[in-house]
CSV table of N, CA, C and O in Angstrom, one decimal:
chain,number,residue,atom,x,y,z
A,1,MET,N,0.8,-1.2,0.0
A,1,MET,CA,0.0,0.0,0.0
A,1,MET,C,0.9,1.2,0.0
A,1,MET,O,1.8,1.4,0.8
A,2,ALA,N,0.7,2.1,-1.0
A,2,ALA,CA,1.5,3.3,-1.1
A,2,ALA,C,0.9,4.4,-0.1
A,2,ALA,O,-0.3,4.6,0.0
A,3,VAL,N,1.9,5.1,0.5
A,3,VAL,CA,1.5,6.2,1.4
A,3,VAL,C,1.7,7.5,0.6
A,3,VAL,O,2.9,7.7,0.2
A,4,GLY,N,0.8,8.3,0.5
A,4,GLY,CA,0.9,9.6,-0.2
A,4,GLY,C,0.7,10.7,0.7
A,4,GLY,O,0.1,10.6,1.8
A,5,VAL,N,1.0,11.9,0.2
A,5,VAL,CA,0.8,13.1,1.0
A,5,VAL,C,-0.5,13.7,0.4
A,5,VAL,O,-0.5,13.9,-0.9
A,6,SER,N,-1.4,14.1,1.2
A,6,SER,CA,-2.6,14.7,0.7
A,6,SER,C,-2.3,16.1,0.1
A,6,SER,O,-1.3,16.7,0.6
A,7,MET,N,-3.1,16.6,-0.8
A,7,MET,CA,-2.8,17.9,-1.4
A,7,MET,C,-3.0,19.0,-0.4
A,7,MET,O,-2.3,20.0,-0.5
A,8,SER,N,-3.8,18.8,0.6
A,8,SER,CA,-4.0,19.9,1.6
A,8,SER,C,-2.7,20.1,2.5
A,8,SER,O,-2.6,21.1,3.1
A,9,THR,N,-1.9,19.1,2.6
A,9,THR,CA,-0.7,19.2,3.5
A,9,THR,C,0.6,19.6,2.7
A,9,THR,O,1.6,19.8,3.3
A,10,GLN,N,0.5,19.6,1.4
A,10,GLN,CA,1.7,19.9,0.6
A,10,GLN,C,1.9,21.4,0.7
A,10,GLN,O,1.0,22.2,0.6
A,11,LYS,N,3.2,21.8,0.7
A,11,LYS,CA,3.5,23.2,0.7
A,11,LYS,C,3.9,23.6,-0.7
A,11,LYS,O,4.5,22.8,-1.4
A,12,SER,N,3.7,24.8,-1.1
A,12,SER,CA,4.1,25.3,-2.4
A,12,SER,C,5.5,25.7,-2.3
A,12,SER,O,6.0,26.3,-1.3
A,13,THR,N,6.3,25.4,-3.4
A,13,THR,CA,7.7,25.7,-3.5
A,13,THR,C,7.8,27.2,-3.5
A,13,THR,O,8.7,27.8,-2.9
A,14,ALA,N,6.9,27.9,-4.1
A,14,ALA,CA,6.9,29.4,-4.2
A,14,ALA,C,6.8,30.0,-2.8
A,14,ALA,O,7.5,30.9,-2.4
A,15,VAL,N,5.9,29.4,-1.9
A,15,VAL,CA,5.8,29.9,-0.6
A,15,VAL,C,7.0,29.6,0.2
A,15,VAL,O,7.5,30.5,1.0
A,16,ASP,N,7.6,28.4,0.0
A,16,ASP,CA,8.9,28.1,0.7
A,16,ASP,C,10.0,29.1,0.4
A,16,ASP,O,10.8,29.4,1.2
A,17,GLN,N,10.0,29.6,-0.9
A,17,GLN,CA,11.0,30.5,-1.3
A,17,GLN,C,10.7,32.0,-1.0
A,17,GLN,O,11.5,32.8,-1.4
A,18,GLY,N,9.6,32.3,-0.4
A,18,GLY,CA,9.3,33.6,0.0
A,18,GLY,C,8.5,34.4,-1.1
A,18,GLY,O,8.4,35.6,-1.0
A,19,TYR,N,7.9,33.7,-2.0
A,19,TYR,CA,7.1,34.4,-3.1
A,19,TYR,C,5.6,34.5,-2.7
A,19,TYR,O,4.8,34.2,-3.4
A,20,ARG,N,5.4,34.8,-1.4
A,20,ARG,CA,4.0,34.8,-0.9
A,20,ARG,C,3.4,36.1,-1.2
A,20,ARG,O,4.0,37.2,-1.0
A,21,ALA,N,2.2,36.1,-1.7
A,21,ALA,CA,1.5,37.4,-2.0
A,21,ALA,C,1.2,38.2,-0.8
A,21,ALA,O,1.3,39.4,-0.8
A,22,GLU,N,0.7,37.5,0.2
A,22,GLU,CA,0.3,38.2,1.4
A,22,GLU,C,1.5,38.5,2.3
A,22,GLU,O,2.5,37.9,2.2
A,23,SER,N,1.3,39.5,3.2
A,23,SER,CA,2.4,39.9,4.1
A,23,SER,C,2.6,38.8,5.1
A,23,SER,O,1.6,38.3,5.7
A,24,THR,N,3.8,38.6,5.5
A,24,THR,CA,4.2,37.6,6.5
A,24,THR,C,4.4,38.3,7.9
A,24,THR,O,4.7,37.7,8.8
A,25,GLY,N,4.3,39.6,7.9
A,25,GLY,CA,4.6,40.4,9.1
A,25,GLY,C,6.0,40.6,9.4
A,25,GLY,O,6.4,41.1,10.4
A,26,GLU,N,6.9,40.2,8.5
A,26,GLU,CA,8.3,40.3,8.6
A,26,GLU,C,8.9,41.6,8.0
A,26,GLU,O,10.0,41.8,7.9
A,27,GLY,N,8.0,42.4,7.5
A,27,GLY,CA,8.4,43.6,6.8
A,27,GLY,C,8.4,43.4,5.3
A,27,GLY,O,8.2,42.2,4.8
A,28,PRO,N,8.6,44.4,4.5
A,28,PRO,CA,8.5,44.3,3.1
A,28,PRO,C,9.7,43.4,2.5
A,28,PRO,O,10.8,43.4,3.0
A,29,ARG,N,9.3,42.6,1.5
A,29,ARG,CA,10.3,41.7,0.9
A,29,ARG,C,11.2,42.6,0.0
A,29,ARG,O,10.8,43.7,-0.4
A,30,PHE,N,12.3,42.1,-0.4
A,30,PHE,CA,13.3,42.8,-1.3
A,30,PHE,C,12.6,43.2,-2.6
A,30,PHE,O,12.7,44.3,-3.1
A,31,VAL,N,11.8,42.3,-3.2
A,31,VAL,CA,11.2,42.6,-4.5
A,31,VAL,C,10.1,43.7,-4.3
A,31,VAL,O,9.9,44.5,-5.2
A,32,ASP,N,9.5,43.7,-3.2
A,32,ASP,CA,8.5,44.7,-2.9
A,32,ASP,C,9.1,46.1,-2.8
A,32,ASP,O,8.7,47.1,-3.3
A,33,ARG,N,10.3,46.1,-2.1
A,33,ARG,CA,11.0,47.4,-2.0
A,33,ARG,C,11.6,47.8,-3.3
A,33,ARG,O,11.6,49.0,-3.7
A,34,LEU,N,12.0,46.8,-4.1
A,34,LEU,CA,12.6,47.1,-5.4
A,34,LEU,C,11.5,47.6,-6.3
A,34,LEU,O,11.8,48.5,-7.1
A,35,ALA,N,10.3,47.1,-6.2
A,35,ALA,CA,9.2,47.6,-7.1
A,35,ALA,C,8.9,49.0,-6.9
A,35,ALA,O,8.5,49.7,-7.9
A,36,THR,N,9.1,49.6,-5.7
A,36,THR,CA,8.9,51.0,-5.5
A,36,THR,C,9.9,51.9,-6.3
A,36,THR,O,9.6,53.0,-6.6
A,37,PHE,N,11.0,51.3,-6.6
A,37,PHE,CA,12.1,52.1,-7.3
A,37,PHE,C,12.1,51.7,-8.8
A,37,PHE,O,13.0,52.2,-9.5
A,38,GLU,N,11.2,50.9,-9.2
A,38,GLU,CA,11.3,50.3,-10.6
A,38,GLU,C,11.4,51.4,-11.7
A,38,GLU,O,12.2,51.3,-12.6
A,39,PRO,N,10.6,52.5,-11.7
A,39,PRO,CA,10.7,53.5,-12.7
A,39,PRO,C,12.1,54.1,-12.8
A,39,PRO,O,12.7,54.3,-13.9
A,40,TYR,N,12.7,54.3,-11.6
A,40,TYR,CA,14.1,54.8,-11.6
A,40,TYR,C,15.1,53.8,-12.1
A,40,TYR,O,16.1,54.2,-12.7
A,41,LEU,N,14.8,52.5,-11.8
A,41,LEU,CA,15.7,51.5,-12.3
A,41,LEU,C,15.8,51.4,-13.9
A,41,LEU,O,16.8,51.2,-14.5
A,42,TRP,N,14.6,51.7,-14.5
A,42,TRP,CA,14.6,51.7,-16.0
A,42,TRP,C,15.4,52.9,-16.5
A,42,TRP,O,16.1,52.8,-17.5
A,43,GLY,N,15.3,54.0,-15.7
A,43,GLY,CA,16.1,55.2,-16.1
A,43,GLY,C,17.6,54.9,-15.9
A,43,GLY,O,18.4,55.3,-16.8
A,44,VAL,N,18.0,54.2,-14.9
A,44,VAL,CA,19.4,53.9,-14.6
A,44,VAL,C,19.8,52.9,-15.7
A,44,VAL,O,20.9,53.0,-16.3
A,45,LEU,N,18.9,52.0,-16.1
A,45,LEU,CA,19.3,51.0,-17.2
A,45,LEU,C,19.6,51.7,-18.5
A,45,LEU,O,20.6,51.4,-19.2
A,46,VAL,N,18.8,52.7,-18.9
A,46,VAL,CA,19.0,53.5,-20.1
A,46,VAL,C,20.3,54.2,-20.0
A,46,VAL,O,21.1,54.2,-20.9
A,47,ALA,N,20.6,54.8,-18.8
A,47,ALA,CA,21.9,55.6,-18.6
A,47,ALA,C,23.1,54.6,-18.8
A,47,ALA,O,24.1,55.0,-19.4
A,48,VAL,N,23.0,53.4,-18.2
A,48,VAL,CA,24.1,52.5,-18.2
A,48,VAL,C,24.2,52.0,-19.6
A,48,VAL,O,25.4,51.8,-20.1
A,49,LEU,N,23.1,51.7,-20.3
A,49,LEU,CA,23.2,51.3,-21.7
A,49,LEU,C,24.0,52.3,-22.6
A,49,LEU,O,24.9,52.0,-23.3
A,50,LEU,N,23.7,53.6,-22.4
A,50,LEU,CA,24.4,54.7,-23.1
A,50,LEU,C,25.8,54.7,-22.7
A,50,LEU,O,26.7,54.9,-23.6
A,51,ALA,N,26.1,54.6,-21.4
A,51,ALA,CA,27.5,54.6,-21.0
A,51,ALA,C,28.3,53.5,-21.6
A,51,ALA,O,29.5,53.6,-22.0
A,52,ASP,N,27.7,52.3,-21.7
A,52,ASP,CA,28.4,51.1,-22.3
A,52,ASP,C,28.6,51.4,-23.7
A,52,ASP,O,29.8,51.1,-24.2
A,53,VAL,N,27.6,51.9,-24.5
A,53,VAL,CA,27.8,52.1,-25.9
A,53,VAL,C,28.9,53.2,-26.1
A,53,VAL,O,29.8,53.0,-27.0
A,54,VAL,N,28.8,54.3,-25.4
A,54,VAL,CA,29.8,55.4,-25.6
A,54,VAL,C,31.2,55.0,-25.2
A,54,VAL,O,32.2,55.2,-25.9
A,55,SER,N,31.3,54.2,-24.1
A,55,SER,CA,32.6,53.8,-23.7
A,55,SER,C,33.2,52.7,-24.6
A,55,SER,O,34.4,52.7,-24.8
A,56,THR,N,32.4,51.9,-25.1
A,56,THR,CA,32.8,50.9,-26.1
A,56,THR,C,33.3,51.6,-27.4
A,56,THR,O,34.4,51.3,-27.9
A,57,TYR,N,32.5,52.6,-27.8
A,57,TYR,CA,32.9,53.3,-29.0
A,57,TYR,C,34.2,54.1,-28.8
A,57,TYR,O,35.1,54.0,-29.6
A,58,ALA,N,34.4,54.7,-27.6
A,58,ALA,CA,35.6,55.4,-27.3
A,58,ALA,C,36.8,54.4,-27.3
A,58,ALA,O,37.9,54.7,-27.7
A,59,GLY,N,36.6,53.3,-26.7
A,59,GLY,CA,37.6,52.3,-26.6
A,59,GLY,C,38.0,51.8,-28.0
A,59,GLY,O,39.2,51.6,-28.3
A,60,LEU,N,37.1,51.6,-28.9
A,60,LEU,CA,37.4,51.1,-30.2
A,60,LEU,C,38.2,52.2,-31.0
A,60,LEU,O,39.1,51.9,-31.7
A,61,GLN,N,37.8,53.5,-30.8
A,61,GLN,CA,38.5,54.6,-31.4
A,61,GLN,C,39.9,54.7,-30.9
A,61,GLN,O,40.8,55.2,-31.6
A,62,ALA,N,40.1,54.3,-29.6
A,62,ALA,CA,41.5,54.3,-29.0
A,62,ALA,C,42.3,53.1,-29.3
A,62,ALA,O,43.4,53.0,-28.9
A,63,GLY,N,41.8,52.2,-30.2
A,63,GLY,CA,42.6,51.0,-30.6
A,63,GLY,C,42.3,49.8,-29.8
A,63,GLY,O,42.9,48.7,-30.1
A,64,MET,N,41.4,49.8,-28.9
A,64,MET,CA,41.0,48.6,-28.1
A,64,MET,C,40.1,47.7,-29.0
A,64,MET,O,39.6,48.2,-30.0
A,65,THR,N,39.9,46.5,-28.6
A,65,THR,CA,39.1,45.6,-29.3
A,65,THR,C,37.9,45.1,-28.4
A,65,THR,O,38.0,45.1,-27.2
A,66,GLU,N,36.8,44.8,-29.1
A,66,GLU,CA,35.6,44.3,-28.3
A,66,GLU,C,36.0,42.9,-27.8
A,66,GLU,O,36.5,42.1,-28.5
A,67,GLY,N,35.6,42.7,-26.5
A,67,GLY,CA,35.9,41.4,-25.9
A,67,GLY,C,35.0,40.3,-26.3
A,67,GLY,O,35.4,39.1,-26.3
A,68,ASN,N,33.8,40.6,-26.7
A,68,ASN,CA,32.8,39.5,-27.1
A,68,ASN,C,33.1,39.2,-28.5
A,68,ASN,O,32.9,40.1,-29.4
A,69,PRO,N,33.5,38.0,-28.9
A,69,PRO,CA,33.8,37.7,-30.3
A,69,PRO,C,32.6,37.9,-31.2
A,69,PRO,O,32.8,38.4,-32.3
A,70,ALA,N,31.4,37.5,-30.8
A,70,ALA,CA,30.3,37.7,-31.7
A,70,ALA,C,30.0,39.1,-31.9
A,70,ALA,O,29.7,39.6,-33.1
A,71,MET,N,30.1,39.9,-30.9
A,71,MET,CA,29.8,41.4,-31.0
A,71,MET,C,31.0,42.0,-31.8
A,71,MET,O,30.7,43.0,-32.5
A,72,ARG,N,32.2,41.5,-31.6
A,72,ARG,CA,33.3,42.1,-32.4
A,72,ARG,C,33.1,41.9,-33.8
A,72,ARG,O,33.3,42.8,-34.6
A,73,MET,N,32.6,40.7,-34.3
A,73,MET,CA,32.4,40.5,-35.7
A,73,MET,C,31.2,41.4,-36.2
A,73,MET,O,31.3,41.9,-37.3
A,74,ALA,N,30.2,41.5,-35.4
A,74,ALA,CA,29.1,42.4,-35.7
A,74,ALA,C,29.5,43.8,-35.9
A,74,ALA,O,29.1,44.5,-36.9
A,75,ILE,N,30.3,44.3,-35.0
A,75,ILE,CA,30.8,45.7,-35.1
A,75,ILE,C,31.7,45.9,-36.3
A,75,ILE,O,31.7,46.9,-37.0
A,76,GLU,N,32.6,44.9,-36.6
A,76,GLU,CA,33.4,44.9,-37.7
A,76,GLU,C,32.6,45.0,-39.0
A,76,GLU,O,33.0,45.6,-40.0
A,77,THR,N,31.5,44.3,-39.0
A,77,THR,CA,30.6,44.2,-40.2
A,77,THR,C,29.7,45.5,-40.3
A,77,THR,O,29.6,46.1,-41.4
A,78,ALA,N,29.0,45.9,-39.2
A,78,ALA,CA,28.0,46.9,-39.3
A,78,ALA,C,28.4,48.2,-38.5
A,78,ALA,O,27.6,49.1,-38.5
A,79,GLY,N,29.5,48.2,-37.9
A,79,GLY,CA,29.9,49.4,-37.1
A,79,GLY,C,29.2,49.4,-35.8
A,79,GLY,O,28.6,48.4,-35.3
A,80,ILE,N,29.3,50.5,-35.1
A,80,ILE,CA,28.8,50.7,-33.8
A,80,ILE,C,27.3,50.5,-33.7
A,80,ILE,O,26.7,50.2,-32.7
A,81,ALA,N,26.6,50.7,-34.9
A,81,ALA,CA,25.2,50.5,-35.0
A,81,ALA,C,24.8,49.1,-34.6
A,81,ALA,O,23.7,48.9,-34.1
A,82,ALA,N,25.6,48.2,-34.9
A,82,ALA,CA,25.3,46.8,-34.5
A,82,ALA,C,25.2,46.7,-33.0
A,82,ALA,O,24.3,46.0,-32.4
A,83,LEU,N,26.1,47.3,-32.2
A,83,LEU,CA,26.1,47.3,-30.8
A,83,LEU,C,24.8,48.0,-30.3
A,83,LEU,O,24.1,47.4,-29.4
A,84,VAL,N,24.5,49.1,-30.9
A,84,VAL,CA,23.3,49.8,-30.5
A,84,VAL,C,22.0,49.0,-30.7
A,84,VAL,O,21.1,48.9,-29.9
A,85,GLY,N,22.0,48.3,-31.9
A,85,GLY,CA,20.9,47.5,-32.2
A,85,GLY,C,20.7,46.3,-31.3
A,85,GLY,O,19.6,46.0,-30.9
A,86,VAL,N,21.8,45.7,-30.9
A,86,VAL,CA,21.7,44.5,-30.0
A,86,VAL,C,21.3,45.0,-28.6
A,86,VAL,O,20.4,44.4,-28.0
A,87,LYS,N,21.8,46.1,-28.2
A,87,LYS,CA,21.4,46.7,-26.8
A,87,LYS,C,19.9,47.0,-26.8
A,87,LYS,O,19.2,46.7,-25.9
A,88,LEU,N,19.4,47.6,-27.9
A,88,LEU,CA,18.0,48.0,-28.0
A,88,LEU,C,17.1,46.7,-28.1
A,88,LEU,O,16.0,46.7,-27.5
A,89,ALA,N,17.6,45.7,-28.8
A,89,ALA,CA,16.8,44.5,-28.8
A,89,ALA,C,16.8,43.8,-27.5
A,89,ALA,O,15.7,43.3,-27.0
A,90,VAL,N,17.9,43.8,-26.7
A,90,VAL,CA,17.9,43.2,-25.4
A,90,VAL,C,17.0,44.1,-24.5
A,90,VAL,O,16.2,43.5,-23.6
A,91,LEU,N,17.0,45.4,-24.6
A,91,LEU,CA,16.1,46.2,-23.8
A,91,LEU,C,14.7,46.0,-24.1
A,91,LEU,O,13.8,45.8,-23.2
A,92,GLY,N,14.3,45.8,-25.4
A,92,GLY,CA,13.0,45.5,-25.7
A,92,GLY,C,12.5,44.1,-25.2
A,92,GLY,O,11.4,43.9,-24.7
A,93,PHE,N,13.4,43.1,-25.3
A,93,PHE,CA,13.1,41.8,-24.8
A,93,PHE,C,12.9,41.9,-23.3
A,93,PHE,O,12.0,41.3,-22.7
A,94,GLY,N,13.7,42.6,-22.6
A,94,GLY,CA,13.6,42.8,-21.1
A,94,GLY,C,12.2,43.4,-20.8
A,94,GLY,O,11.6,43.0,-19.8
A,95,ALA,N,11.8,44.4,-21.5
A,95,ALA,CA,10.5,45.1,-21.3
A,95,ALA,C,9.4,44.1,-21.6
A,95,ALA,O,8.4,44.1,-20.8
A,96,GLY,N,9.5,43.3,-22.6
A,96,GLY,CA,8.5,42.2,-22.8
A,96,GLY,C,8.4,41.2,-21.7
A,96,GLY,O,7.3,40.8,-21.3
A,97,VAL,N,9.6,40.8,-21.2
A,97,VAL,CA,9.6,39.8,-20.1
A,97,VAL,C,9.0,40.5,-18.8
A,97,VAL,O,8.2,39.9,-18.1
A,98,ARG,N,9.3,41.8,-18.6
A,98,ARG,CA,8.7,42.5,-17.5
A,98,ARG,C,7.2,42.5,-17.5
A,98,ARG,O,6.6,42.3,-16.5
A,99,LYS,N,6.6,42.7,-18.7
A,99,LYS,CA,5.2,42.7,-18.8
A,99,LYS,C,4.5,41.4,-18.4
A,99,LYS,O,3.4,41.3,-18.0
A,100,LEU,N,5.3,40.3,-18.5
A,100,LEU,CA,4.8,38.9,-18.2
A,100,LEU,C,4.8,38.6,-16.7
A,100,LEU,O,4.2,37.7,-16.3
A,101,LEU,N,5.6,39.4,-16.0
A,101,LEU,CA,5.8,39.0,-14.6
A,101,LEU,C,5.0,39.9,-13.7
A,101,LEU,O,4.6,41.0,-14.0
A,102,ASP,N,4.8,39.4,-12.4
A,102,ASP,CA,4.1,40.2,-11.4
A,102,ASP,C,5.1,41.1,-10.8
A,102,ASP,O,6.0,41.6,-11.4
A,103,GLU,N,4.9,41.4,-9.5
A,103,GLU,CA,5.8,42.4,-8.8
A,103,GLU,C,7.3,42.0,-8.8
A,103,GLU,O,8.2,42.8,-8.7
A,104,ARG,N,7.6,40.7,-9.0
A,104,ARG,CA,8.9,40.2,-9.1
A,104,ARG,C,9.7,40.7,-10.3
A,104,ARG,O,10.9,40.7,-10.4
A,105,GLY,N,8.9,41.2,-11.3
A,105,GLY,CA,9.5,41.7,-12.6
A,105,GLY,C,10.4,42.9,-12.4
A,105,GLY,O,11.1,43.3,-13.3
A,106,ALA,N,10.3,43.6,-11.2
A,106,ALA,CA,11.2,44.7,-11.0
A,106,ALA,C,12.6,44.4,-11.0
A,106,ALA,O,13.5,45.3,-11.2
A,107,VAL,N,13.0,43.1,-11.0
A,107,VAL,CA,14.4,42.7,-11.0
A,107,VAL,C,14.9,42.7,-12.5
A,107,VAL,O,16.1,42.7,-12.7
A,108,VAL,N,14.0,42.8,-13.5
A,108,VAL,CA,14.5,42.8,-14.9
A,108,VAL,C,15.4,44.0,-15.2
A,108,VAL,O,16.5,43.8,-15.7
A,109,PRO,N,15.0,45.3,-14.9
A,109,PRO,CA,16.0,46.3,-15.2
A,109,PRO,C,17.3,46.2,-14.4
A,109,PRO,O,18.4,46.5,-14.9
A,110,LEU,N,17.2,45.8,-13.2
A,110,LEU,CA,18.4,45.6,-12.4
A,110,LEU,C,19.3,44.5,-12.9
A,110,LEU,O,20.5,44.7,-13.0
A,111,GLY,N,18.7,43.4,-13.4
A,111,GLY,CA,19.4,42.3,-14.0
A,111,GLY,C,20.1,42.7,-15.3
A,111,GLY,O,21.2,42.1,-15.6
A,112,LEU,N,19.5,43.6,-16.0
A,112,LEU,CA,20.2,44.1,-17.2
A,112,LEU,C,21.2,45.1,-17.0
A,112,LEU,O,22.2,45.2,-17.6
A,113,ALA,N,20.9,46.0,-16.0
A,113,ALA,CA,21.8,47.1,-15.7
A,113,ALA,C,23.2,46.7,-15.1
A,113,ALA,O,24.2,47.3,-15.4
A,114,ILE,N,23.2,45.6,-14.3
A,114,ILE,CA,24.4,45.2,-13.6
A,114,ILE,C,25.5,44.8,-14.6
A,114,ILE,O,26.6,45.4,-14.5
A,115,PRO,N,25.3,43.9,-15.5
A,115,PRO,CA,26.4,43.5,-16.4
A,115,PRO,C,26.8,44.7,-17.3
A,115,PRO,O,28.0,44.8,-17.7
A,116,TRP,N,25.8,45.5,-17.7
A,116,TRP,CA,26.2,46.7,-18.6
A,116,TRP,C,26.9,47.7,-17.8
A,116,TRP,O,27.8,48.3,-18.4
A,117,PHE,N,26.6,47.8,-16.5
A,117,PHE,CA,27.4,48.8,-15.7
A,117,PHE,C,28.8,48.2,-15.6
A,117,PHE,O,29.8,49.0,-15.6
A,118,VAL,N,29.0,46.9,-15.3
A,118,VAL,CA,30.3,46.4,-15.2
A,118,VAL,C,31.1,46.6,-16.5
A,118,VAL,O,32.3,46.9,-16.5
A,119,ALA,N,30.5,46.4,-17.7
A,119,ALA,CA,31.2,46.6,-18.9
A,119,ALA,C,31.6,48.1,-19.1
A,119,ALA,O,32.7,48.4,-19.5
A,120,ALA,N,30.7,49.0,-18.8
A,120,ALA,CA,31.0,50.4,-18.9
A,120,ALA,C,32.1,50.8,-18.0
A,120,ALA,O,33.0,51.6,-18.4
A,121,ALA,N,32.0,50.3,-16.8
A,121,ALA,CA,33.1,50.6,-15.8
A,121,ALA,C,34.4,50.1,-16.2
A,121,ALA,O,35.5,50.7,-16.1
A,122,SER,N,34.4,48.9,-16.7
A,122,SER,CA,35.6,48.3,-17.2
A,122,SER,C,36.2,49.1,-18.4
A,122,SER,O,37.4,49.3,-18.4
A,123,ASN,N,35.3,49.5,-19.3
A,123,ASN,CA,35.8,50.3,-20.4
A,123,ASN,C,36.4,51.6,-20.0
A,123,ASN,O,37.4,52.0,-20.4
A,124,ALA,N,35.7,52.3,-19.0
A,124,ALA,CA,36.1,53.5,-18.5
A,124,ALA,C,37.5,53.4,-17.8
A,124,ALA,O,38.4,54.2,-18.0
A,125,THR,N,37.6,52.3,-17.1
A,125,THR,CA,38.9,52.1,-16.4
A,125,THR,C,40.1,51.9,-17.4
A,125,THR,O,41.1,52.4,-17.2
A,126,LEU,N,39.8,51.1,-18.4
A,126,LEU,CA,40.8,50.9,-19.4
A,126,LEU,C,41.2,52.2,-20.2
A,126,LEU,O,42.3,52.3,-20.7
A,127,LEU,N,40.2,53.0,-20.4
A,127,LEU,CA,40.4,54.3,-21.1
A,127,LEU,C,41.2,55.3,-20.3
A,127,LEU,O,41.8,56.2,-20.9
A,128,LEU,N,41.1,55.2,-19.0
A,128,LEU,CA,41.7,56.3,-18.2
A,128,LEU,C,43.1,55.9,-17.8
A,128,LEU,O,43.9,55.3,-17.9
């Protein structure tokens, strides 16, 4: 005879990981706090995107090479417009993903901004 767990006693994985819609009395969750800043995060994302494109362009003009081999080939073929196009496509994809998510979607601009910030900071460091 097989022993099973009834549906009423099973816990949701989402609840176990803290994705509970109702308040637990422990204060606001990180994603809830992040959601209050989401419009600003999109602004930061656009600023970081521009910083990455400008610093990459300046680096290429200074004789440096693009580190990403696929992007290097695209830039050699279509110029800096290829980089701008790819960045805008990723930005559009991120906006589309954001529309599909609930309040946790506020992590989308943050998740895109962090690697672009690192790239722009790296470029700036190499240029200085």
